[in-house]
GROMACS .gro file of C-alpha atoms in nm:
model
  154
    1UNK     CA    1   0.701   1.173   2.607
    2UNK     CA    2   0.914   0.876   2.498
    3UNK     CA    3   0.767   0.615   2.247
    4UNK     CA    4   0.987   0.385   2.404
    5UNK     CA    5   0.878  -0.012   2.481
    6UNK     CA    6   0.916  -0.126   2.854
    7UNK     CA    7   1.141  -0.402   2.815
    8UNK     CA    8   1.138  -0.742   3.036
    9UNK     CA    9   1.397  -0.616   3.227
   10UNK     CA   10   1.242  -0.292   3.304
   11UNK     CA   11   0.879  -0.456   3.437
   12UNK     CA   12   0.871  -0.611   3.765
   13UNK     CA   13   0.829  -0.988   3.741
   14UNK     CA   14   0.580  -1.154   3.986
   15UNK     CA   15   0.826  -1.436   4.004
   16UNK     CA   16   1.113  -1.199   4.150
   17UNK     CA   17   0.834  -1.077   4.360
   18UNK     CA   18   0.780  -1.401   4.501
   19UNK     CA   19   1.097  -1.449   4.533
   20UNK     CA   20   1.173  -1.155   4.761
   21UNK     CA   21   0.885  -1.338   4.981
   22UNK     CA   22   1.024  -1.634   4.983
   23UNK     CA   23   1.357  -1.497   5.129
   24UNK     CA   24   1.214  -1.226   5.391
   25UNK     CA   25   0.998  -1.574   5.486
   26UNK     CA   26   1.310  -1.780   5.521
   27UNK     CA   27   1.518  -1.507   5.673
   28UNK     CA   28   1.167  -1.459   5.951
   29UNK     CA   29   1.208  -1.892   6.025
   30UNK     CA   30   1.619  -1.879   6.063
   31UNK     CA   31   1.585  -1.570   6.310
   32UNK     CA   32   1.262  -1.747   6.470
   33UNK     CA   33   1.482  -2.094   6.502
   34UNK     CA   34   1.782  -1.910   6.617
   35UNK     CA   35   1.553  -1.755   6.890
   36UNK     CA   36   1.482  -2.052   6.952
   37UNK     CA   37   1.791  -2.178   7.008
   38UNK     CA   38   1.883  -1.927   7.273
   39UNK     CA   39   1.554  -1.998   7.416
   40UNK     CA   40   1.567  -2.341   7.502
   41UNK     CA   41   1.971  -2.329   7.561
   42UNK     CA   42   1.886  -2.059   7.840
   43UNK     CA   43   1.585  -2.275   8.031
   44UNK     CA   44   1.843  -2.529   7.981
   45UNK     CA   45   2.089  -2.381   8.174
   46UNK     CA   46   1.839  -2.298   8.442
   47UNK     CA   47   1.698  -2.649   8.461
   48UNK     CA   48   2.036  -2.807   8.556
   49UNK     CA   49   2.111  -2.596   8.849
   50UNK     CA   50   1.807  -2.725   8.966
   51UNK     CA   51   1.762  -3.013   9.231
   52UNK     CA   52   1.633  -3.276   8.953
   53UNK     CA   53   1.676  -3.127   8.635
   54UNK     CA   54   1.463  -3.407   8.427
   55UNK     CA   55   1.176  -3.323   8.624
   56UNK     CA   56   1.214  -2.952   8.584
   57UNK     CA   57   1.280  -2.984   8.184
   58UNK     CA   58   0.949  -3.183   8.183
   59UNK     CA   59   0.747  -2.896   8.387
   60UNK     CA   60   0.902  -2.666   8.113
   61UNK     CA   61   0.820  -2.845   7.833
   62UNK     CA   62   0.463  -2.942   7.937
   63UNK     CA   63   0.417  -2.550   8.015
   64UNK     CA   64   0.537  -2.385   7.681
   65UNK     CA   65   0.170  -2.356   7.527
   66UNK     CA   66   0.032  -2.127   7.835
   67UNK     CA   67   0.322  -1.921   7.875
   68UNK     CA   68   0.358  -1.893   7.476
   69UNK     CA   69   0.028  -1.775   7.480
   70UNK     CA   70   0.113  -1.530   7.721
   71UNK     CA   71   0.403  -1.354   7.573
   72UNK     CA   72   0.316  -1.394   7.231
   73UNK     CA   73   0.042  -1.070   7.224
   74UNK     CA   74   0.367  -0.854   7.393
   75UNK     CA   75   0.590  -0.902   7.094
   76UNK     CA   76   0.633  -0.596   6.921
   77UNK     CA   77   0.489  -0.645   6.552
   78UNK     CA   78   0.841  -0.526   6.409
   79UNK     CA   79   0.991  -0.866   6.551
   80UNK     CA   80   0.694  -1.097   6.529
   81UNK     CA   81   0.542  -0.983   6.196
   82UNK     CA   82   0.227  -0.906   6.058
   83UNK     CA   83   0.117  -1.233   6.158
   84UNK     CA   84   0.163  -1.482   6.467
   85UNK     CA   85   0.350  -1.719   6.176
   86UNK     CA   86   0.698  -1.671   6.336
   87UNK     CA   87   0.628  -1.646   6.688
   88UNK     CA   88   0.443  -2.033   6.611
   89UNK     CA   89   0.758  -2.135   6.443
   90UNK     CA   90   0.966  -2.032   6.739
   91UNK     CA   91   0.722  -2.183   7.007
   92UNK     CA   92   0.727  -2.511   6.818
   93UNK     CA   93   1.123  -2.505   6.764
   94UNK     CA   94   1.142  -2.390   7.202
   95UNK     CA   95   0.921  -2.753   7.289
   96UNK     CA   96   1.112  -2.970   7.029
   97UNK     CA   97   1.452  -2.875   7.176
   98UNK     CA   98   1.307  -2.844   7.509
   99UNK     CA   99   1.192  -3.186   7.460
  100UNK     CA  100   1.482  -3.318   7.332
  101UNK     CA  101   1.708  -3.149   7.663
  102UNK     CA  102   1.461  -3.378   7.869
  103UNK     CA  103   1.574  -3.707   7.699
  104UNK     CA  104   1.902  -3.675   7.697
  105UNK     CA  105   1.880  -3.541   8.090
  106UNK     CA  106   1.660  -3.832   8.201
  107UNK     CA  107   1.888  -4.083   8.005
  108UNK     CA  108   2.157  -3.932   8.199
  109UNK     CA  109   2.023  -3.990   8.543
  110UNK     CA  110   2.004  -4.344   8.411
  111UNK     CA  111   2.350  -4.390   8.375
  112UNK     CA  112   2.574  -4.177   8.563
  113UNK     CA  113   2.899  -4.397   8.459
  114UNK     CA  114   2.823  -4.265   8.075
  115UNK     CA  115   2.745  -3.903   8.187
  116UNK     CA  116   3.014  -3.795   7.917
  117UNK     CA  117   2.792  -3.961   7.632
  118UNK     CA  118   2.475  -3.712   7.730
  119UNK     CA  119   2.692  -3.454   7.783
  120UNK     CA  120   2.826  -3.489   7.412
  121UNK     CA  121   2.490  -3.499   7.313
  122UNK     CA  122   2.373  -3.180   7.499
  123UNK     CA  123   2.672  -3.026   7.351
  124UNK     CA  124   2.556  -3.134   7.047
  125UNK     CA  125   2.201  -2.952   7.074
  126UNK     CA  126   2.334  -2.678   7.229
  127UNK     CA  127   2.495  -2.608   6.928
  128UNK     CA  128   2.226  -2.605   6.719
  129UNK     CA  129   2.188  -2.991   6.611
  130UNK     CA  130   1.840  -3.127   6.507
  131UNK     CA  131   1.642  -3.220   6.826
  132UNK     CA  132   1.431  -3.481   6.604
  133UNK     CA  133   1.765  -3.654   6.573
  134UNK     CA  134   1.901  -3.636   6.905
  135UNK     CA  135   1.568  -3.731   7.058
  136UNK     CA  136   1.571  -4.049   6.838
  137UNK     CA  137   1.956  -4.189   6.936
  138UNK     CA  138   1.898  -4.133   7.293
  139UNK     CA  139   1.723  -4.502   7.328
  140UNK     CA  140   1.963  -4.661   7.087
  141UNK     CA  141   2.262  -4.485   7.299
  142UNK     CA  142   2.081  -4.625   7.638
  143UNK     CA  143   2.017  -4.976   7.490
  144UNK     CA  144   2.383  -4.984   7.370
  145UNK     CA  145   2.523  -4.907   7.693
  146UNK     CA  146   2.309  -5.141   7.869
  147UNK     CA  147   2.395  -5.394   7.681
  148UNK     CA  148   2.775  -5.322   7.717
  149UNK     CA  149   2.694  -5.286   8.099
  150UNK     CA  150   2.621  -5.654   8.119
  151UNK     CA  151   2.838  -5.792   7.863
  152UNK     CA  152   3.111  -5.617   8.101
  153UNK     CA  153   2.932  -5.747   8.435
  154UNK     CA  154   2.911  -6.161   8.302
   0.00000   0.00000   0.00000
């Protein structure tokens, strides 16, 4: 038997503990956003083969609660979790960026001249840029070309 003293470094600290949480936690949301991203970027690509994409985008986005709720008790527990904490994060992350497609597309149909703009910004959240952000230039993009549309048409 030793006589020896645990030292700090030898005794588990609750703070590395949490820690180790805190990263499996953040590592579960970057995998649930990524998901995400693949999510939305594939109903994307569905929606515009479509006859009216907007419309289609807005069916999706207005159904993601019901089917979420659907597929969510089929995830296997080794991908979701213990809890329904990341499958939530990656519904919420599929209707923001689903939401976000639907500006930009019905902006689009609004000015077919500027296509290229919407298209820069779909390229843009198909890449994985903030959907709060793109969501919130779309109008300022719109007014901005409207008003360029009739400074060009006096």
């Amino acid at each position: 038997m030793s006589n020896s003293i645990a030292t700090p470094s030898a005794v588990p600290c609750m703070a590395d503990q949490g820690s180790k949480i805190r990263i499996k936690a953040d590592e579960q949301r970057t995998t649930a956003l990524a998901a995400a991203l693949y999510i939305a970027q594939y109903a994307y690509g569905q929606a515009i083969t479509s006859h009216n994409p907007a419309a289609l985008l807005d069916d999706m986005c207005d159904s993601v609660a019901e089917v979420w709720d659907e597929i969510t008790p089929k995830l296997p527990e080794k991908f979701a979790g213990s809890n329904l904490e990341f499958a939530e994060t990656m519904r919420a992350a599929v209707a923001d960026r689903l939401w976000a497609f639907a500006v930009v597309e019905h902006a689009s149909t609004e000015g077919d001249d500027y296509r290229w703009v919407f298209t820069v910004m779909t390229d843009a959240l198909r890449q994985g840029a903030d959907p709060q952000k793109v969501r919130a230039e779309v109008p300022r993009v719109v007014e901005r070309l409207r008003d360029w549309q009739a400074g060009a048409t006096r």
